PDB file of C-alpha atoms in Angstrom:
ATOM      1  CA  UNK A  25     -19.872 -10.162  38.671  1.00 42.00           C
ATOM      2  CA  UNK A  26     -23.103 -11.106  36.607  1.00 45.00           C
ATOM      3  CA  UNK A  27     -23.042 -11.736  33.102  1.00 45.00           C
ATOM      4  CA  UNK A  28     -25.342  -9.485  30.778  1.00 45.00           C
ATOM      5  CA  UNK A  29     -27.310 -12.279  28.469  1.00 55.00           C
ATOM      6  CA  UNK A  30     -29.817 -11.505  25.815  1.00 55.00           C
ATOM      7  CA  UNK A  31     -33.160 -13.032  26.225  1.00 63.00           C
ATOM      8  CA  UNK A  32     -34.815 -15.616  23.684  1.00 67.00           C
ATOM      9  CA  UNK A  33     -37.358 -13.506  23.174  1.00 73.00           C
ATOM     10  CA  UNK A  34     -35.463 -10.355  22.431  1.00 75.00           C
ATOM     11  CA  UNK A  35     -33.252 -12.264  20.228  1.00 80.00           C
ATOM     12  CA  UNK A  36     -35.991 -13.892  17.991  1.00 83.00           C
ATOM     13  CA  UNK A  37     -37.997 -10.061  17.829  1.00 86.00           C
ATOM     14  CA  UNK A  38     -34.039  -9.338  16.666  1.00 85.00           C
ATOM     15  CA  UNK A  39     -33.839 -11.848  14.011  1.00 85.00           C
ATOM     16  CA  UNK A  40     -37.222 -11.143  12.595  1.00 87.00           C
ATOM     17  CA  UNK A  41     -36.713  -7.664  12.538  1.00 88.00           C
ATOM     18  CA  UNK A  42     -33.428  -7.931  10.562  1.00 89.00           C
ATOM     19  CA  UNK A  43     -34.414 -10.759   8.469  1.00 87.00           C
ATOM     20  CA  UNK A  44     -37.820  -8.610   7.466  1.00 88.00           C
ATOM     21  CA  UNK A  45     -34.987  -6.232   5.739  1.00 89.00           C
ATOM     22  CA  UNK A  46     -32.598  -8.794   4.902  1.00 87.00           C
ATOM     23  CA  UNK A  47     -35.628 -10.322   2.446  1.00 84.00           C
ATOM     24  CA  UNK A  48     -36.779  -7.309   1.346  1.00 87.00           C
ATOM     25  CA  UNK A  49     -36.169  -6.620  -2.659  1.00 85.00           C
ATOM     26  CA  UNK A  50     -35.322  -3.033  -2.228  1.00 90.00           C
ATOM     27  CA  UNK A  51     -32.491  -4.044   0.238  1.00 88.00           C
ATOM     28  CA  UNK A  52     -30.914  -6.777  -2.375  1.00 84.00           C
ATOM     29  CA  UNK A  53     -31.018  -4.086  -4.867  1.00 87.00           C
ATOM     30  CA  UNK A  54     -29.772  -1.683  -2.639  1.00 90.00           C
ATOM     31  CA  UNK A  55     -26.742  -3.810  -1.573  1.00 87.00           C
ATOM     32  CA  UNK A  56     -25.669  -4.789  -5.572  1.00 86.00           C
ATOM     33  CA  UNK A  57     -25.753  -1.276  -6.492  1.00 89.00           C
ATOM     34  CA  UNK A  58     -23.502  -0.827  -3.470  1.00 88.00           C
ATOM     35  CA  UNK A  59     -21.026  -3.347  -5.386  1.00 87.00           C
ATOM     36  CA  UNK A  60     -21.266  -2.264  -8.736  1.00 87.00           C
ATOM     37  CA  UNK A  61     -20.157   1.724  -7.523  1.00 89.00           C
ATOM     38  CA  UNK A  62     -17.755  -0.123  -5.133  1.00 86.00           C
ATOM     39  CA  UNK A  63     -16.079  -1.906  -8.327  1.00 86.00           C
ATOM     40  CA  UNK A  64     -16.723   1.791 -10.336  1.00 89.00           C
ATOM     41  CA  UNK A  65     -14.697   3.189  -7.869  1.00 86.00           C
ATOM     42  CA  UNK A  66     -11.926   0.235  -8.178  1.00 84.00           C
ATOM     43  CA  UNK A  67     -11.895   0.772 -11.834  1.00 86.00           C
ATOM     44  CA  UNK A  68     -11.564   5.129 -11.530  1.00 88.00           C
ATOM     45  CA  UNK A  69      -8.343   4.265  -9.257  1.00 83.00           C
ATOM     46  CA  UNK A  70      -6.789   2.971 -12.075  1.00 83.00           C
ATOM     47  CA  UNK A  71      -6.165   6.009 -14.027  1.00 86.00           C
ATOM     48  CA  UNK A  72      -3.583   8.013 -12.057  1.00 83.00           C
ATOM     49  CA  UNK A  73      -4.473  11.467 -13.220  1.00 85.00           C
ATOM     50  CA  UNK A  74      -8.090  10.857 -12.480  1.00 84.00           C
ATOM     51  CA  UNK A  75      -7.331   9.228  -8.902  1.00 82.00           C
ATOM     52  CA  UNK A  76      -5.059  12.567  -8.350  1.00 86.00           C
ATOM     53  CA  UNK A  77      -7.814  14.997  -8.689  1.00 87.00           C
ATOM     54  CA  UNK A  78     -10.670  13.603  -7.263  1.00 86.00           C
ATOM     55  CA  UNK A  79      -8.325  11.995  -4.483  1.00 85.00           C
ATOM     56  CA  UNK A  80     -10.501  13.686  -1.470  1.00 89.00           C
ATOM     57  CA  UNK A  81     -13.988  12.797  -3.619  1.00 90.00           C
ATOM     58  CA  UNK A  82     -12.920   9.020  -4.196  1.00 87.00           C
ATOM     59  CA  UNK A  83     -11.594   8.353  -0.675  1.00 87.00           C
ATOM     60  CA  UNK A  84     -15.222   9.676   1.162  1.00 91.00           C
ATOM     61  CA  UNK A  85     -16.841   7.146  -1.589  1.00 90.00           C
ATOM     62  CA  UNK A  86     -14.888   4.776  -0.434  1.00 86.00           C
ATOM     63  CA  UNK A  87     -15.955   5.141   3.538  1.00 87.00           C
ATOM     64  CA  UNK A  88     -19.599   5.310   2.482  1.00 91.00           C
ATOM     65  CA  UNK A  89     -19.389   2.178   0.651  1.00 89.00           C
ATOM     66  CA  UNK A  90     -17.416  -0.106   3.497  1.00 88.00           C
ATOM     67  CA  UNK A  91     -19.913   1.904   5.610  1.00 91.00           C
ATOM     68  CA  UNK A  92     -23.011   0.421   3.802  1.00 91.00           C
ATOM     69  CA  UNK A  93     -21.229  -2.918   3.587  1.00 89.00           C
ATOM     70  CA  UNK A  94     -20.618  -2.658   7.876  1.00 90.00           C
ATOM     71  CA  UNK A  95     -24.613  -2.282   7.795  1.00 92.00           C
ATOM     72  CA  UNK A  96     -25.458  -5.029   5.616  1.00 89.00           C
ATOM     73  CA  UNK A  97     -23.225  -7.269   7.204  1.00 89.00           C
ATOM     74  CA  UNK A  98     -24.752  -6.158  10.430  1.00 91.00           C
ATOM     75  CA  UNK A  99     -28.206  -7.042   9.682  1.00 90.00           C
ATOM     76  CA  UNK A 100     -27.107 -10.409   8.214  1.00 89.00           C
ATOM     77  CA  UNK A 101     -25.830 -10.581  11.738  1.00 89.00           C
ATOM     78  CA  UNK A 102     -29.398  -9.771  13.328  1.00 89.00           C
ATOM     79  CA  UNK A 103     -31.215 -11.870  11.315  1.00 88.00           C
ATOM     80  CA  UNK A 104     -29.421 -14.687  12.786  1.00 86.00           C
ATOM     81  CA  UNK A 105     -29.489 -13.688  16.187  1.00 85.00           C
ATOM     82  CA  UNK A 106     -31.823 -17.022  17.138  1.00 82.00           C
ATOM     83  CA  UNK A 107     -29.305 -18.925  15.313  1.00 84.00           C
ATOM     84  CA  UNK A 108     -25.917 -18.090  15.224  1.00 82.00           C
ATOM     85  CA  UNK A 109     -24.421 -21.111  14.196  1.00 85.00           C
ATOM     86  CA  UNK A 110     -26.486 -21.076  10.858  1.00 83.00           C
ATOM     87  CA  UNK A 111     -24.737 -18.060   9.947  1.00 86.00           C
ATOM     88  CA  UNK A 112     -21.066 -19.386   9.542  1.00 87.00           C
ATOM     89  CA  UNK A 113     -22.545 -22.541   7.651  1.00 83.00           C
ATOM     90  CA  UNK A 114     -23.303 -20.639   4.659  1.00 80.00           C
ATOM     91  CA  UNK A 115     -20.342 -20.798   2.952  1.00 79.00           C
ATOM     92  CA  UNK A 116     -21.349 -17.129   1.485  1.00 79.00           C
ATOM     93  CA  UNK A 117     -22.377 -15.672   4.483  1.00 84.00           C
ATOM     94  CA  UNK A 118     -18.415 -16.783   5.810  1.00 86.00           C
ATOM     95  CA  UNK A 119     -17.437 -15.163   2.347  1.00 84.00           C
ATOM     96  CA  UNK A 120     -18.976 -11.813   2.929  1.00 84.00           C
ATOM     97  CA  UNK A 121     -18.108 -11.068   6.537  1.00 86.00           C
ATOM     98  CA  UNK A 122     -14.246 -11.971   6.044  1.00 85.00           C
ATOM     99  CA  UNK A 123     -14.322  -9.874   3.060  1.00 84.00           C
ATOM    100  CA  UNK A 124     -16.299  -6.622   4.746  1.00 84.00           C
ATOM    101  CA  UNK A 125     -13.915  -7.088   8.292  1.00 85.00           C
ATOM    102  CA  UNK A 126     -11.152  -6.971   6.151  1.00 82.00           C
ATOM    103  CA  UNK A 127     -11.289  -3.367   5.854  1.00 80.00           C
ATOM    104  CA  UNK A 128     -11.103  -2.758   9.471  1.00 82.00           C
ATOM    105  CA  UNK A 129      -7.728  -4.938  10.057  1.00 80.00           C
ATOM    106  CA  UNK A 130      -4.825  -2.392  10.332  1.00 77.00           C
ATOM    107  CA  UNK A 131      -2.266  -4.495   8.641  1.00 75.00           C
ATOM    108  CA  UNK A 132      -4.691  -4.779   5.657  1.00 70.00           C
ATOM    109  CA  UNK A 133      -5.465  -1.292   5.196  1.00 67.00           C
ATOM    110  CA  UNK A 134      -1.603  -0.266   5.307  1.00 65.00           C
ATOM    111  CA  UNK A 135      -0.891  -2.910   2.831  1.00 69.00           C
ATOM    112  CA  UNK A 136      -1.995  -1.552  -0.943  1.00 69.00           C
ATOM    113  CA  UNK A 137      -1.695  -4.343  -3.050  1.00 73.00           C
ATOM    114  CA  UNK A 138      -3.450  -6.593  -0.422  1.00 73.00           C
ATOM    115  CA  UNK A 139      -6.441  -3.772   0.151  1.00 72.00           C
ATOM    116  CA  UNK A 140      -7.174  -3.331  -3.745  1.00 75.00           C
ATOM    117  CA  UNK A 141      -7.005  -7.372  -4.183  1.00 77.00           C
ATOM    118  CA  UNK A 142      -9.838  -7.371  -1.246  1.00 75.00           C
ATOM    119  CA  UNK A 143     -11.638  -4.536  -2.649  1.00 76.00           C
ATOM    120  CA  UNK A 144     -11.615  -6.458  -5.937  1.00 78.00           C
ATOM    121  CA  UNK A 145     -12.901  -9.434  -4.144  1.00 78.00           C
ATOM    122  CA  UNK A 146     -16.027  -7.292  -2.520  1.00 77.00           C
ATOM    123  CA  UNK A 147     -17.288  -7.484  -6.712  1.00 77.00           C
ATOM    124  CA  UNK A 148     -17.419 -11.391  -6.233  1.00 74.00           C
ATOM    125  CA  UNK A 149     -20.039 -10.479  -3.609  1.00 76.00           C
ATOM    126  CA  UNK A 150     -22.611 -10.100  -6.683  1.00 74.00           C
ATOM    127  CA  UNK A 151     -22.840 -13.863  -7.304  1.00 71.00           C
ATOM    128  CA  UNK A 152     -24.874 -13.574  -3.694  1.00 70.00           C
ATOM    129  CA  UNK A 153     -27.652 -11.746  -5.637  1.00 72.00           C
ATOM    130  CA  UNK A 154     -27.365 -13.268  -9.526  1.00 73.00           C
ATOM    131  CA  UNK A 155     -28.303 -17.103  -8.854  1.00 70.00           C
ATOM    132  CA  UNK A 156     -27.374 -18.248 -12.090  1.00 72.00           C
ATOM    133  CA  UNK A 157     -23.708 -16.936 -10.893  1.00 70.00           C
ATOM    134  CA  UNK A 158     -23.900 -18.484  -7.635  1.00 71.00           C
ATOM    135  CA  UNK A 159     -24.213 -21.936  -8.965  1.00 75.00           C
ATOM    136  CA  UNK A 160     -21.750 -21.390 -11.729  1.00 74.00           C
ATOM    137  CA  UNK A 161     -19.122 -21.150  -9.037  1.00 72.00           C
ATOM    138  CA  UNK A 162     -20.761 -23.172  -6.704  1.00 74.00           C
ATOM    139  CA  UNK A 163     -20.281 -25.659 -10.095  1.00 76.00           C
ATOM    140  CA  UNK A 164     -16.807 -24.861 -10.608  1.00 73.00           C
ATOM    141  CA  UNK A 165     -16.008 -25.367  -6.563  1.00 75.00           C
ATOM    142  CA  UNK A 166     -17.898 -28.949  -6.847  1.00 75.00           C
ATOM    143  CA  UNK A 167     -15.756 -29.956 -10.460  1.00 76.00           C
ATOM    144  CA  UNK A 168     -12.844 -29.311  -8.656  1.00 77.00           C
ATOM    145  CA  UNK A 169     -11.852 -33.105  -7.217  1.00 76.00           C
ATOM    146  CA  UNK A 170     -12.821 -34.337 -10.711  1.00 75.00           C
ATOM    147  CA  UNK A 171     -10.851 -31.647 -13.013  1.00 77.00           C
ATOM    148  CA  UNK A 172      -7.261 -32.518 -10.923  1.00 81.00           C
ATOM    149  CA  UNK A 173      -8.109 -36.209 -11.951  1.00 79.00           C
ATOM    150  CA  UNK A 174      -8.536 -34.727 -15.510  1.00 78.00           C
ATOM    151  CA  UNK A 175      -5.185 -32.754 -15.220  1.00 83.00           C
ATOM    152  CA  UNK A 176      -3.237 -36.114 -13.629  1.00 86.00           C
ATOM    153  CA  UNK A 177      -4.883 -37.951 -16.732  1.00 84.00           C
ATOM    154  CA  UNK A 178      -4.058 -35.557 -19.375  1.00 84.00           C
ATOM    155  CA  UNK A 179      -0.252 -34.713 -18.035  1.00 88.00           C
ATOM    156  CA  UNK A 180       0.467 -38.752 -18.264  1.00 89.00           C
ATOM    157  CA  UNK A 181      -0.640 -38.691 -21.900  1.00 88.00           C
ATOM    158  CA  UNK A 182       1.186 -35.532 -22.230  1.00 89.00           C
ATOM    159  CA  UNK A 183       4.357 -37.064 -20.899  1.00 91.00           C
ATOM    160  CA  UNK A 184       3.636 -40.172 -22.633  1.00 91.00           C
ATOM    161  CA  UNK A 185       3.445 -38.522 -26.105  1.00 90.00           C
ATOM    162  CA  UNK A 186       6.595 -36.033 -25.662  1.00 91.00           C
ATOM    163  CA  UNK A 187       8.631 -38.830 -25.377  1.00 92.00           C
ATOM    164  CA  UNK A 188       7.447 -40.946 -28.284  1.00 90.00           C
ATOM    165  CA  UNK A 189       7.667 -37.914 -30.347  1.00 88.00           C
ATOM    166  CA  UNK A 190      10.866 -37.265 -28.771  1.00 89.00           C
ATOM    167  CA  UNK A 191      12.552 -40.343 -30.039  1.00 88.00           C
ATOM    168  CA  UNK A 192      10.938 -40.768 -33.090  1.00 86.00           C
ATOM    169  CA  UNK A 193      11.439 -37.384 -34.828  1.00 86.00           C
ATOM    170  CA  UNK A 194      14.395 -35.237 -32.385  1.00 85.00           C
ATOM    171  CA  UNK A 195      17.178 -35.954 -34.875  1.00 85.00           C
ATOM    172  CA  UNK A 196      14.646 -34.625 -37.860  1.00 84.00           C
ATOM    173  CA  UNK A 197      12.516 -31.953 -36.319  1.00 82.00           C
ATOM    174  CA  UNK A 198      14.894 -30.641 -33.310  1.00 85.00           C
ATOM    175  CA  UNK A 199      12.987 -27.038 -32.697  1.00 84.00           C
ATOM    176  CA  UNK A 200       9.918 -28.982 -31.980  1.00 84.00           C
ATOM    177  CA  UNK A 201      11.137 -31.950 -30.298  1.00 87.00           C
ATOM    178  CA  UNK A 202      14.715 -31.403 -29.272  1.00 86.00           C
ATOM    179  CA  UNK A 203      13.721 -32.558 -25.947  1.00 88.00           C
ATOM    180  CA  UNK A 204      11.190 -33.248 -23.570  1.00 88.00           C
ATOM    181  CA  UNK A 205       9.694 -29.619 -22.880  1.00 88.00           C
ATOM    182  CA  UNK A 206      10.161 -28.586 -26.513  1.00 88.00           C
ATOM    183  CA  UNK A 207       7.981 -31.797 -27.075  1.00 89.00           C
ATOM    184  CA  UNK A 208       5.588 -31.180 -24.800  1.00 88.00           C
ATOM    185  CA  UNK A 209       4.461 -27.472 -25.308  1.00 88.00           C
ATOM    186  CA  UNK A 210       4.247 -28.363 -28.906  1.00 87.00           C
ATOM    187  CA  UNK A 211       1.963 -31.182 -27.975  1.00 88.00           C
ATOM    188  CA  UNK A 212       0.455 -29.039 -26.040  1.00 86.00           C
ATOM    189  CA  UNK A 213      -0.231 -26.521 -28.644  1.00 84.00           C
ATOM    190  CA  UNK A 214      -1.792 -28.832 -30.589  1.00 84.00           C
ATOM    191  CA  UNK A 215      -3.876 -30.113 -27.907  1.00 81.00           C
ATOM    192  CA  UNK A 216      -5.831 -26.918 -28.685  1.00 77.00           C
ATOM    193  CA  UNK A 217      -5.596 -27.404 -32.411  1.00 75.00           C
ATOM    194  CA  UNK A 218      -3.150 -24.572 -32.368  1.00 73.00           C
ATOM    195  CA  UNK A 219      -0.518 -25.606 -35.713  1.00 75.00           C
ATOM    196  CA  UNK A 220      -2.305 -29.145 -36.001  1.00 75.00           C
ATOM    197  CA  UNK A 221      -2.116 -28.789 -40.307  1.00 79.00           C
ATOM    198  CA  UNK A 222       1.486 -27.866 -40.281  1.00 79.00           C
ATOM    199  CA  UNK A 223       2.778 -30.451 -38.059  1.00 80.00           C
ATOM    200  CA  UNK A 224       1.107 -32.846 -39.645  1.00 80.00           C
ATOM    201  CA  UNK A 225       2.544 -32.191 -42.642  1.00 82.00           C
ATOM    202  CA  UNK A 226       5.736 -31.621 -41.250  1.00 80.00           C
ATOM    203  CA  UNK A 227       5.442 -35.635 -39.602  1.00 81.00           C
ATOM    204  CA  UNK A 228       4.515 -36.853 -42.877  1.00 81.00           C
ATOM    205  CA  UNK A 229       8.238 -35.098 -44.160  1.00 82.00           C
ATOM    206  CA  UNK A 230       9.743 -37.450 -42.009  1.00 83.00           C
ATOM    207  CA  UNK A 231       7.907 -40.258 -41.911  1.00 81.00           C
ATOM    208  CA  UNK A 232       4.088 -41.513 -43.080  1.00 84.00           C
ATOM    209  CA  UNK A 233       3.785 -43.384 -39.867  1.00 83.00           C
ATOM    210  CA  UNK A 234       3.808 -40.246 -37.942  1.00 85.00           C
ATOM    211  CA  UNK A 235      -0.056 -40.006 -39.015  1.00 87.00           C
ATOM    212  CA  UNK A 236      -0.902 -42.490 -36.402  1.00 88.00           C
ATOM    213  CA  UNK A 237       0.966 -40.359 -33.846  1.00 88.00           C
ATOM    214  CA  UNK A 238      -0.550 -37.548 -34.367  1.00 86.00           C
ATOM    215  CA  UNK A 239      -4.393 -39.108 -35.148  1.00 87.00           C
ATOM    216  CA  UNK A 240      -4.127 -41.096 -32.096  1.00 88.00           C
ATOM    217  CA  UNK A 241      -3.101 -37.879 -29.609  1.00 87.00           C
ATOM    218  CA  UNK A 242      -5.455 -35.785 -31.084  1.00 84.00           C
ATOM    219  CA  UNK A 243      -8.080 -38.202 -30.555  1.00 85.00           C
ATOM    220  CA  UNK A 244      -6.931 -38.899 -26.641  1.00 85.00           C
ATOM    221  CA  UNK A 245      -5.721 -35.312 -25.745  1.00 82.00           C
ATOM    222  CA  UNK A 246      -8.423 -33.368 -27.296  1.00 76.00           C
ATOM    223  CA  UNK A 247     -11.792 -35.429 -28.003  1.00 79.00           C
ATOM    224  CA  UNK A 248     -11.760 -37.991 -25.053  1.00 80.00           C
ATOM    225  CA  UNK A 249     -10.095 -36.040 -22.460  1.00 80.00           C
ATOM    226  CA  UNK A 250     -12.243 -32.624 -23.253  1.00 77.00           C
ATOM    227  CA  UNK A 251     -15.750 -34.636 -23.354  1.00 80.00           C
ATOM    228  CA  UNK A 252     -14.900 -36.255 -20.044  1.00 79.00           C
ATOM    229  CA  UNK A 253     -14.406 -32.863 -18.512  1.00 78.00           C
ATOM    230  CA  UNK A 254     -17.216 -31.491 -19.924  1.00 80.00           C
ATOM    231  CA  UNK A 255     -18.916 -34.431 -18.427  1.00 80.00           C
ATOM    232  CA  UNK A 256     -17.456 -33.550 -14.945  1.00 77.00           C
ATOM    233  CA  UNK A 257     -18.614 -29.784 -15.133  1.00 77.00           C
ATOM    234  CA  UNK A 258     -22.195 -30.978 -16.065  1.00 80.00           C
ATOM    235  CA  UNK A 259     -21.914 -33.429 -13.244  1.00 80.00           C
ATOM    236  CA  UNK A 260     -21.355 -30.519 -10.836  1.00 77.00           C
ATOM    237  CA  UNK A 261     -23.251 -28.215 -12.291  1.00 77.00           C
ATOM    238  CA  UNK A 262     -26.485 -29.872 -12.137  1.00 79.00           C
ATOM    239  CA  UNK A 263     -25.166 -30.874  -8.520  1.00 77.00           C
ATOM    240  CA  UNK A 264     -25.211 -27.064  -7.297  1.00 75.00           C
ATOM    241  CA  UNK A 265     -28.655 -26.633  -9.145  1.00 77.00           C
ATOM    242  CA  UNK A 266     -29.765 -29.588  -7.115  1.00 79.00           C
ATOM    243  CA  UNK A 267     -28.287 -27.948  -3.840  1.00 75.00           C
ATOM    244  CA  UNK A 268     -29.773 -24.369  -4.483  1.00 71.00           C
ATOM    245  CA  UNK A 269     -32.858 -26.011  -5.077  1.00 75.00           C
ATOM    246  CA  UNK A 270     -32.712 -27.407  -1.501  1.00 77.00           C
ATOM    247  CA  UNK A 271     -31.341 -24.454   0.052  1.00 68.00           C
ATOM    248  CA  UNK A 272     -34.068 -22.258  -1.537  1.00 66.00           C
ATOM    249  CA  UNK A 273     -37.027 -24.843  -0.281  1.00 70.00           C
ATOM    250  CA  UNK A 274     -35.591 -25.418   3.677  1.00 66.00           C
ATOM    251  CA  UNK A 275     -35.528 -20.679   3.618  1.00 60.00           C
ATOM    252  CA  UNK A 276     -39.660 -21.128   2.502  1.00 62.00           C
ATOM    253  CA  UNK A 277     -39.909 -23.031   5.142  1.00 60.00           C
ATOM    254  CA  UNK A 278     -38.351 -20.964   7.308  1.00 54.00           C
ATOM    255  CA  UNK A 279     -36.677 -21.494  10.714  1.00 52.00           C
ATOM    256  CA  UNK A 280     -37.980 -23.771  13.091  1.00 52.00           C
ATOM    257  CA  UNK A 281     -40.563 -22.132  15.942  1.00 52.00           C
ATOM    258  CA  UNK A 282     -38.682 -22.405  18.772  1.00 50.00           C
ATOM    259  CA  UNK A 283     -39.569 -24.331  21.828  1.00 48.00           C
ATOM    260  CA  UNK A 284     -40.382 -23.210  24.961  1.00 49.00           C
ATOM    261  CA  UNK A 285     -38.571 -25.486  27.664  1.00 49.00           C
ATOM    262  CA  UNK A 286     -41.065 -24.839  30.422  1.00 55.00           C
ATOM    263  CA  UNK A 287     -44.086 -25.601  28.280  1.00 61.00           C
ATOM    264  CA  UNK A 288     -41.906 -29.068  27.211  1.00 59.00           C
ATOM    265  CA  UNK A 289     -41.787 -29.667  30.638  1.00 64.00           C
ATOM    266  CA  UNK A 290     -45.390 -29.263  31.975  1.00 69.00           C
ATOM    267  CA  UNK A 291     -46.407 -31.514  28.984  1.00 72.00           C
ATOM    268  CA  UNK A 292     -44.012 -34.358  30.360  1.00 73.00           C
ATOM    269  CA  UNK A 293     -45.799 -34.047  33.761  1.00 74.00           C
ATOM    270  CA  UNK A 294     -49.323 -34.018  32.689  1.00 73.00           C
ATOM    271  CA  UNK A 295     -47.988 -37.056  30.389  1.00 76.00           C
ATOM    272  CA  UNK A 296     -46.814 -38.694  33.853  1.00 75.00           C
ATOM    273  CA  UNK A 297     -49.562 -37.427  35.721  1.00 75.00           C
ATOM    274  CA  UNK A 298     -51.921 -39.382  33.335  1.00 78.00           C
ATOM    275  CA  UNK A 299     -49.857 -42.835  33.209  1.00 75.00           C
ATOM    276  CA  UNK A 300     -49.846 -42.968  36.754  1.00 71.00           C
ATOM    277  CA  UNK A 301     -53.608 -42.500  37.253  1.00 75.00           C
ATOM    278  CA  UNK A 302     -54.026 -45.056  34.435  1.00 79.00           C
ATOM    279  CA  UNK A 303     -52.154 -47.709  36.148  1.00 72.00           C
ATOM    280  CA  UNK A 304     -53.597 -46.997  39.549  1.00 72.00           C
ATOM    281  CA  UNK A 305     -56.741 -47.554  37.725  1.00 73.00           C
ATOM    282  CA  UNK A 306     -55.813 -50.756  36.715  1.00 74.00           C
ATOM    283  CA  UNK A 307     -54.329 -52.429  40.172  1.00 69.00           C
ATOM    284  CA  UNK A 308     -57.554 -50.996  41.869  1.00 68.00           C
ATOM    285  CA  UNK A 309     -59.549 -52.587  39.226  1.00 67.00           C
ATOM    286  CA  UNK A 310     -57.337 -55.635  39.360  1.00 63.00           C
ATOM    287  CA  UNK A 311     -57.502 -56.076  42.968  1.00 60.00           C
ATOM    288  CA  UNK A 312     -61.332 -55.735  43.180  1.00 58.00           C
ATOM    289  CA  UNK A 313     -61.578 -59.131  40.875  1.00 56.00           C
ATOM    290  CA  UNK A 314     -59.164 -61.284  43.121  1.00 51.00           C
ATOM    291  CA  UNK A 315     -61.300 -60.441  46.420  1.00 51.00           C
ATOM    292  CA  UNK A 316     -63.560 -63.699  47.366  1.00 52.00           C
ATOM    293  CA  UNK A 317     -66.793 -62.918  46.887  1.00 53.00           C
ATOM    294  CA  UNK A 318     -68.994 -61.795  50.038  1.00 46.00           C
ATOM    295  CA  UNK A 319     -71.187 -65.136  51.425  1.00 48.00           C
ATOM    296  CA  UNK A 320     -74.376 -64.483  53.229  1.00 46.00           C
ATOM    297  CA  UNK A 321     -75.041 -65.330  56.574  1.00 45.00           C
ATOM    298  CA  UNK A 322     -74.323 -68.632  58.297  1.00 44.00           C
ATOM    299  CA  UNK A 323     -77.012 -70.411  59.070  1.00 40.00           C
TER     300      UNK A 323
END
């Protein structure tokens, strides 16, 4: 039994074709307007009278939009036809097509909760067409590593501070620092300056030293810690710039032309061809200077 394969050639006229669309303006525009009646639609099915009435209306809307999502993600599809595997390393283009297939998985479209959290998720899809949004979350993905340091960092200084405050003003100030979580949601709070005047005040009640506790975690908890994690979000976020800036230079420059193996392979035999002439050149030319030179005749 043979095996049906595509030609080369048919699949780079393929990918041209479909990437010709896939760049066109008009097709990016069509695609986000696509999204934006998609998450219109999400928003209608919210209001149960509304959703009643126009039940039969809203559900063909529906079909038309994962219809024109089945197409787009189709020609995405095409336009990588001479490259497959460039496809699934674009983290969006993975995105997209698990989103879109999702509508055609049985379980998933029996499941209502899980179908309206993946229709939800198709509005994410317009960070594909804002760049500014793309590297915001491309920013957010990169701060990630750095931002659970920050959150390791700032619960030890939480914890830390609970239970100095615990011991020093529990017997005093109980509904605040009756124990450990009491203590540390109401450091918390004040983490975000939420109350910072009154408990202050309320420390200085009890004791004048308490100034020092509560100057030195505001200092830690909400000048230090917040600067170094708007540090890391800068970090990543000029990171992403940097890597959209790459992304967007290598698609100028377009795929590389392909190359054609037989062509490859006459050039390595005229290449051989060549060498060996050149070095039978060279022993002929050789040999001719070792001969003995011809004498005349003897006399």
């Amino acid at each position: 039994m043979t095996q049906l394969t595509v030609p080369a050639s048919g699949r780079r006229i393929l990918a041209t074709r479909c990437r010709a669309v896939c760049e066109a303006p008009v097709f990016g525009f069509a695609v986000l307007l696509v999204i934006l009646a998609n998450a219109v639609l999400l928003g209608v099915d919210t209001y149960s009278g509304v959703a009643a009435e126009y039940h039969e209306v809203l559900k063909r809307s529906e079909d038309l939009c994962v219809t024109a999502f089945t197409v787009e993600m189709a020609l995405r599809l095409g336009a990588h036809a001479d490259r497959p595997k460039a496809f699934f390393r674009d983290p969006w283009n993975v995105f997209d097509l698990v989103v879109v297939s999702s509508a055609f998985v049985p379980f998933l479209r029996e499941n209502t909760t899980l179908l309206r959290l993946l229709r939800l998720a198709r509005v994410l899809r317009t960070a594909r067409f804002m760049p500014q949004l793309r590297i915001l979350l491309v920013a957010v993905g990169r701060s990630l590593p750095g931002t659970v340091s920050f959150l390791f960092v700032g619960a030890l200084i939480l914890y830390v501070y609970a239970m100095v405050g615990w011991i020093c003003f529990a017997a005093r100030d109980p509904e605040h620092y009756g124990s450990l979580g009491r203590a540390g949601l109401t450091l918390f709070l004040l983490m975000m300056m939420d109350g910072l005047g009154d408990a202050v005040h309320a420390g200085l009640a009890i004791s004048p030293l308490s100034i020092l506790f509560y100057a030195s975690f505001v200092l830690l908890a909400s000048f230090v810690l917040v600067n170094v994690l708007i540090g890391v979000v800068l970090n990543a976020l000029e990171e992403a710039r940097e890597l959209e800036r790459t992304e967007a230079r290598e698609a100028q420059a377009g795929p590389p032309p392909p190359v054609d193996a037989d062509q490859g392979l006459r050039r390595r035999i005229v290449a051989m061809r060549e060498a060996l002439d050149e070095l039978e050149a060279r022993l002929d030319h050789e040999g001719a200077g070792a001969r003995p030179p011809l004498t005349g005749a003897r006399g």
